[in-house]
Structures are given as structure tokens and as C-alpha cells.
PDB file of C-alpha atoms in Angstrom:
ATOM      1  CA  UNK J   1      10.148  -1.861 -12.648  1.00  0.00           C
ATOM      2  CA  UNK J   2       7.404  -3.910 -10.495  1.00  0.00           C
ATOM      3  CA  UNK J   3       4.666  -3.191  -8.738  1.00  0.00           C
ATOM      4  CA  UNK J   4       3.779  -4.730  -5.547  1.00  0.00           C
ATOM      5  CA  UNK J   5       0.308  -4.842  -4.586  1.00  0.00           C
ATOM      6  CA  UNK J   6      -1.262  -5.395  -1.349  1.00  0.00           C
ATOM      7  CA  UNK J   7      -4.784  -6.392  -0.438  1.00  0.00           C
ATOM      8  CA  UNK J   8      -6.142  -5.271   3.016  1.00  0.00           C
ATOM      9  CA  UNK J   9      -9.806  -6.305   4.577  1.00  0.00           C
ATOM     10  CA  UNK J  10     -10.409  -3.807   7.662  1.00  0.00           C
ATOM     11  CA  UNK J  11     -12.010  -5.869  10.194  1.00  0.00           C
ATOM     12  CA  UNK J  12     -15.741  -4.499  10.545  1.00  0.00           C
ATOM     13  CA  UNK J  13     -15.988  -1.372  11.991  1.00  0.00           C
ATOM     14  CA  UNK J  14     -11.747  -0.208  11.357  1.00  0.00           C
ATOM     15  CA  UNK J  15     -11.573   1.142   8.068  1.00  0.00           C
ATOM     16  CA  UNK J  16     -10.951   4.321   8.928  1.00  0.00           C
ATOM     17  CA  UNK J  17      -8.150   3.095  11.257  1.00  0.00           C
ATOM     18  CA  UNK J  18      -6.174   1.816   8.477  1.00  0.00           C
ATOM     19  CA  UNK J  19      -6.369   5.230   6.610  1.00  0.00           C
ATOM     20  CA  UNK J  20      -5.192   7.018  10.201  1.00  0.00           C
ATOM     21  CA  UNK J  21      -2.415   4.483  10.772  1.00  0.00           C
ATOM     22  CA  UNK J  22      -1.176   5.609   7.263  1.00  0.00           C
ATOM     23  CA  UNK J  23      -1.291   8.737   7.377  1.00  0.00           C
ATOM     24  CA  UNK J  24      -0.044   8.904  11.279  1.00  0.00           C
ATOM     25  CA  UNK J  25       2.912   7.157  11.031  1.00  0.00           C
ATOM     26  CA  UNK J  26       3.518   8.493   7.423  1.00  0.00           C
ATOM     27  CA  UNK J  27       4.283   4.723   5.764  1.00  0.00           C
ATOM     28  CA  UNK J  28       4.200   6.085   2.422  1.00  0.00           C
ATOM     29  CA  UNK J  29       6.482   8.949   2.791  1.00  0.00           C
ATOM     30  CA  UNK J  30       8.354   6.528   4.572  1.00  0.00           C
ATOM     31  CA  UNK J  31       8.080   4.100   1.314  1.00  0.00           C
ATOM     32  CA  UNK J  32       9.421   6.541  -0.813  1.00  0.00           C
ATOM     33  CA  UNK J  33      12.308   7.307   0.626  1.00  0.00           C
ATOM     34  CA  UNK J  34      13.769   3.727   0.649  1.00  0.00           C
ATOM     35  CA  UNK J  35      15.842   2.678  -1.730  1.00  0.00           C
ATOM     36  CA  UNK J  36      14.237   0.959  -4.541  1.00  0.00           C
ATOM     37  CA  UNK J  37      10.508   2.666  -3.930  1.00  0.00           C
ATOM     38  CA  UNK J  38       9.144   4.946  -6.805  1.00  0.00           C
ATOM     39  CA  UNK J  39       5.624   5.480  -6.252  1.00  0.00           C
ATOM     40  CA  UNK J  40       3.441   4.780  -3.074  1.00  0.00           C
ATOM     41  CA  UNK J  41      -0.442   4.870  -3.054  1.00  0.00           C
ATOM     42  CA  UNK J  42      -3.425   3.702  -0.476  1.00  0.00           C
ATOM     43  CA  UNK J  43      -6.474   3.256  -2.252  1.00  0.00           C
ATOM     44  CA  UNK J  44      -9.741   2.549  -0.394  1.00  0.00           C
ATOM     45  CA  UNK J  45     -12.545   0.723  -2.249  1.00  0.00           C
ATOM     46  CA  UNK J  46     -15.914   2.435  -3.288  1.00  0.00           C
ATOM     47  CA  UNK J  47     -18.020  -0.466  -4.107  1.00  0.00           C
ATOM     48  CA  UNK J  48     -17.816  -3.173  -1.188  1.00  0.00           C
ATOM     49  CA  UNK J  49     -15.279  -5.580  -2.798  1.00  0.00           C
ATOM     50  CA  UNK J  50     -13.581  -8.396  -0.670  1.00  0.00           C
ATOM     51  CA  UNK J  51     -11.262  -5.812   0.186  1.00  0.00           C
ATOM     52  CA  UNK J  52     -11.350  -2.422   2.032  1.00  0.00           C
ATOM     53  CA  UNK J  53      -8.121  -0.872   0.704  1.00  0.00           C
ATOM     54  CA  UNK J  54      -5.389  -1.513  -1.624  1.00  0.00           C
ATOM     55  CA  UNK J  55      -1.916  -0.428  -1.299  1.00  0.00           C
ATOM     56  CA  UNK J  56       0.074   0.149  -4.591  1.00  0.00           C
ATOM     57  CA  UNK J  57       3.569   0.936  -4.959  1.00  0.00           C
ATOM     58  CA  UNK J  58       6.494   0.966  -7.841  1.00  0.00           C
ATOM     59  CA  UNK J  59       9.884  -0.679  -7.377  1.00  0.00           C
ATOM     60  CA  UNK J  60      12.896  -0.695  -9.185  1.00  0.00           C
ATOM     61  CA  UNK J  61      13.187  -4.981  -8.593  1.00  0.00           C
ATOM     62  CA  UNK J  62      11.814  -7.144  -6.701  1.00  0.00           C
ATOM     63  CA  UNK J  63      14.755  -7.537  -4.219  1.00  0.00           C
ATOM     64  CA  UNK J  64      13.701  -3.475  -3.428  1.00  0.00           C
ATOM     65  CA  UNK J  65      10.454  -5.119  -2.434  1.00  0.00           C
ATOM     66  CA  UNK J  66      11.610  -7.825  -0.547  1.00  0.00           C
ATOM     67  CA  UNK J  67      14.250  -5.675   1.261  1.00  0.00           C
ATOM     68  CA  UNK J  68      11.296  -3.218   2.941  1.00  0.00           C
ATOM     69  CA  UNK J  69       9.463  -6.431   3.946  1.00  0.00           C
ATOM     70  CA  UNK J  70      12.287  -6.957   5.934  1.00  0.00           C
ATOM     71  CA  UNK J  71      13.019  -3.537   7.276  1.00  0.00           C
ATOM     72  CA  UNK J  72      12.028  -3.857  11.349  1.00  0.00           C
ATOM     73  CA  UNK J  73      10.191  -0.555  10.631  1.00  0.00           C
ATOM     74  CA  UNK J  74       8.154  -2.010   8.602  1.00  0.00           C
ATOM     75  CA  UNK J  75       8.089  -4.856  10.238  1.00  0.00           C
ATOM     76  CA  UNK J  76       6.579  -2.715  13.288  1.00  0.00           C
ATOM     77  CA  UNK J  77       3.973  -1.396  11.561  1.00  0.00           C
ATOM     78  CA  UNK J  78       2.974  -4.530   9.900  1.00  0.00           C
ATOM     79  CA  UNK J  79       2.348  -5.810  13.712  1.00  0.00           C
ATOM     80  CA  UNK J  80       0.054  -2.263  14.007  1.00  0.00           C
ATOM     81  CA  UNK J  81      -1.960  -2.606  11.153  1.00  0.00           C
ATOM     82  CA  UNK J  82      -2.741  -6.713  11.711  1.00  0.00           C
ATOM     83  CA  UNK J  83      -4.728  -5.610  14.675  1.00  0.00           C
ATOM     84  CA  UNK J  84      -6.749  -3.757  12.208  1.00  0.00           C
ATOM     85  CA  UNK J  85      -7.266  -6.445   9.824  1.00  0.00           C
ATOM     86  CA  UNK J  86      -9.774  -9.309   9.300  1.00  0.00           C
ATOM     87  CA  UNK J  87      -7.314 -12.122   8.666  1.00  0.00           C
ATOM     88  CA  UNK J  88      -6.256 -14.945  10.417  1.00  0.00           C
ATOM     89  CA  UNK J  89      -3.997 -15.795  13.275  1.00  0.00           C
ATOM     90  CA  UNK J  90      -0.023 -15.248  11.924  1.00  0.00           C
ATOM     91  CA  UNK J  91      -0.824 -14.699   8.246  1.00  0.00           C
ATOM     92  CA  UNK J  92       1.611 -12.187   7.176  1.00  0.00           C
ATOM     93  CA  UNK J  93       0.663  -8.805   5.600  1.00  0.00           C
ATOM     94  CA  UNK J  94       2.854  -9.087   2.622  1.00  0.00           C
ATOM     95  CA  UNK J  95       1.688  -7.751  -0.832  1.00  0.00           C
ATOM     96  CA  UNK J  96       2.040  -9.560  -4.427  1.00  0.00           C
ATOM     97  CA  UNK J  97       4.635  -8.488  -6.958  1.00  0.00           C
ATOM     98  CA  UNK J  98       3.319  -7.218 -10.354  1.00  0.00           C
ATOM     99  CA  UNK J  99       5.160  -6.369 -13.625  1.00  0.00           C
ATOM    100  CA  UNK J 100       3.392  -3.937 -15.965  1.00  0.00           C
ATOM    101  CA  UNK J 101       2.163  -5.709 -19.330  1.00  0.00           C
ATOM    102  CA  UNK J 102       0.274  -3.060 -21.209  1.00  0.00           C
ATOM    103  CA  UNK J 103      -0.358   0.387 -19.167  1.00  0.00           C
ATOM    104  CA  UNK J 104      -1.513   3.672 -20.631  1.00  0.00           C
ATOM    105  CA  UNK J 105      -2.031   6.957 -18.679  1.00  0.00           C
ATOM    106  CA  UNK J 106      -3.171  10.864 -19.724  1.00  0.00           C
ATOM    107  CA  UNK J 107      -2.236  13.906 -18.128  1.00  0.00           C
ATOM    108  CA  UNK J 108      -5.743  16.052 -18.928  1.00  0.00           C
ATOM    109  CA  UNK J 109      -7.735  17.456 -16.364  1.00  0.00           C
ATOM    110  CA  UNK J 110      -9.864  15.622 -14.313  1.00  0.00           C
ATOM    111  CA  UNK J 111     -13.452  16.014 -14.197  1.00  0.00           C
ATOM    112  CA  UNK J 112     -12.901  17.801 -10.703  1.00  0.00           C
ATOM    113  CA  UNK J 113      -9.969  19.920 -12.240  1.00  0.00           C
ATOM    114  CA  UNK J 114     -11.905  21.265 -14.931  1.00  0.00           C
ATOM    115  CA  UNK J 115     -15.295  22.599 -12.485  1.00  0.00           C
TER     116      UNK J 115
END
């Protein structure tokens, strides 16, 4: 497995754009039903990082990863969000692979869960 990661920066103002354009056009339901995609999540940051949202998803390989980057639908939506982003002029929007080291997870209750 691998995990590609990819670091967004709303431009000032568009956060909330980046969250509709997700959830609009469905791009992680649309994730997860390619070949090769696990696990899809948009995270938005709570504490004014360099970045306003992180998307996270699990692949079986790398060639999974590099095969949605090439998809035209993707590719499409890519061209959507850019307009939404603080980067420069033709800089792709193309995550970093990842491959879990160490990784631990519990399936109690969250705080929330247990009120």
C-alpha cells in the first residue's frame, strides 16, 4: 500500500470553495471507485498552517496513483480546483506518494461518541 498526500493553499478568501468543489462533484467517491484507491479523505486545517486542506488517500501501488493523475476526469477537475488555489502559474496539483513506516490506530469511541 501507499499513501499519496496532497497539500492545497486556498487562495484568500476560497476555502470553503475547495470543500464545495469536493463535495459537488463528489471526487472522493469518485476516488474510490477507481481501481487501485482504498481510502479517500479531505482534511481542512484548524490551526493556520501553510496549508488550508490536505487530501489523503490509500493505494494499492504507486502506478494506481499515477494512473488517476492521468485520468482526463481528474484531469478536469484539477483545472477547477487551480482556480481556487494560491499557487503559481502551471504548477501542477499533484500530491506526494507516502509508504506507511510505523502506524497505529484504535477503534474506541470518540470523545463526541461517548457524550
Amino acid at each position: 500500500m501507499i499513501q499519496s498526500v496532497l497539500a492545497l493553499r486556498a487562495k484568500a478568501g476560497r476555502e470553503q470553495e475547495i470543500e464545495d468543489l469536493y463535495r459537488e462533484r463528489g471526487v472522493l467517491d469518485r476516488s474510490v471507485r477507481f481501481p487501485g484507491c482504498r481510502a479517500a479523505t479531505l482534511l481542512r486545517c484548524t490551526d493556520g498552517g501553510p496549508s488550508t486542506h490536505l487530501v489523503i488517500a490509500d493505494w494499492d501501488d504507486a502506478d494506481a496513483y499515477r494512473r488517476w493523475v492521468a485520468d482526463p476526469w481528474r484531469a478536469t477537475i484539477s483545472g477547477e480546483l487551480t482556480a481556487l488555489l494560491d499557487i503559481e502559474p502551471g504548477e501542477p496539483v499533484i500530491g506526494g506518494l507516502y509508504e506507511p513506516v510505523i502506524s497505529n490506530r484504535t477503534d474506541r469511541p470518540t470523545t463526541e461518541e461517548l457524550s
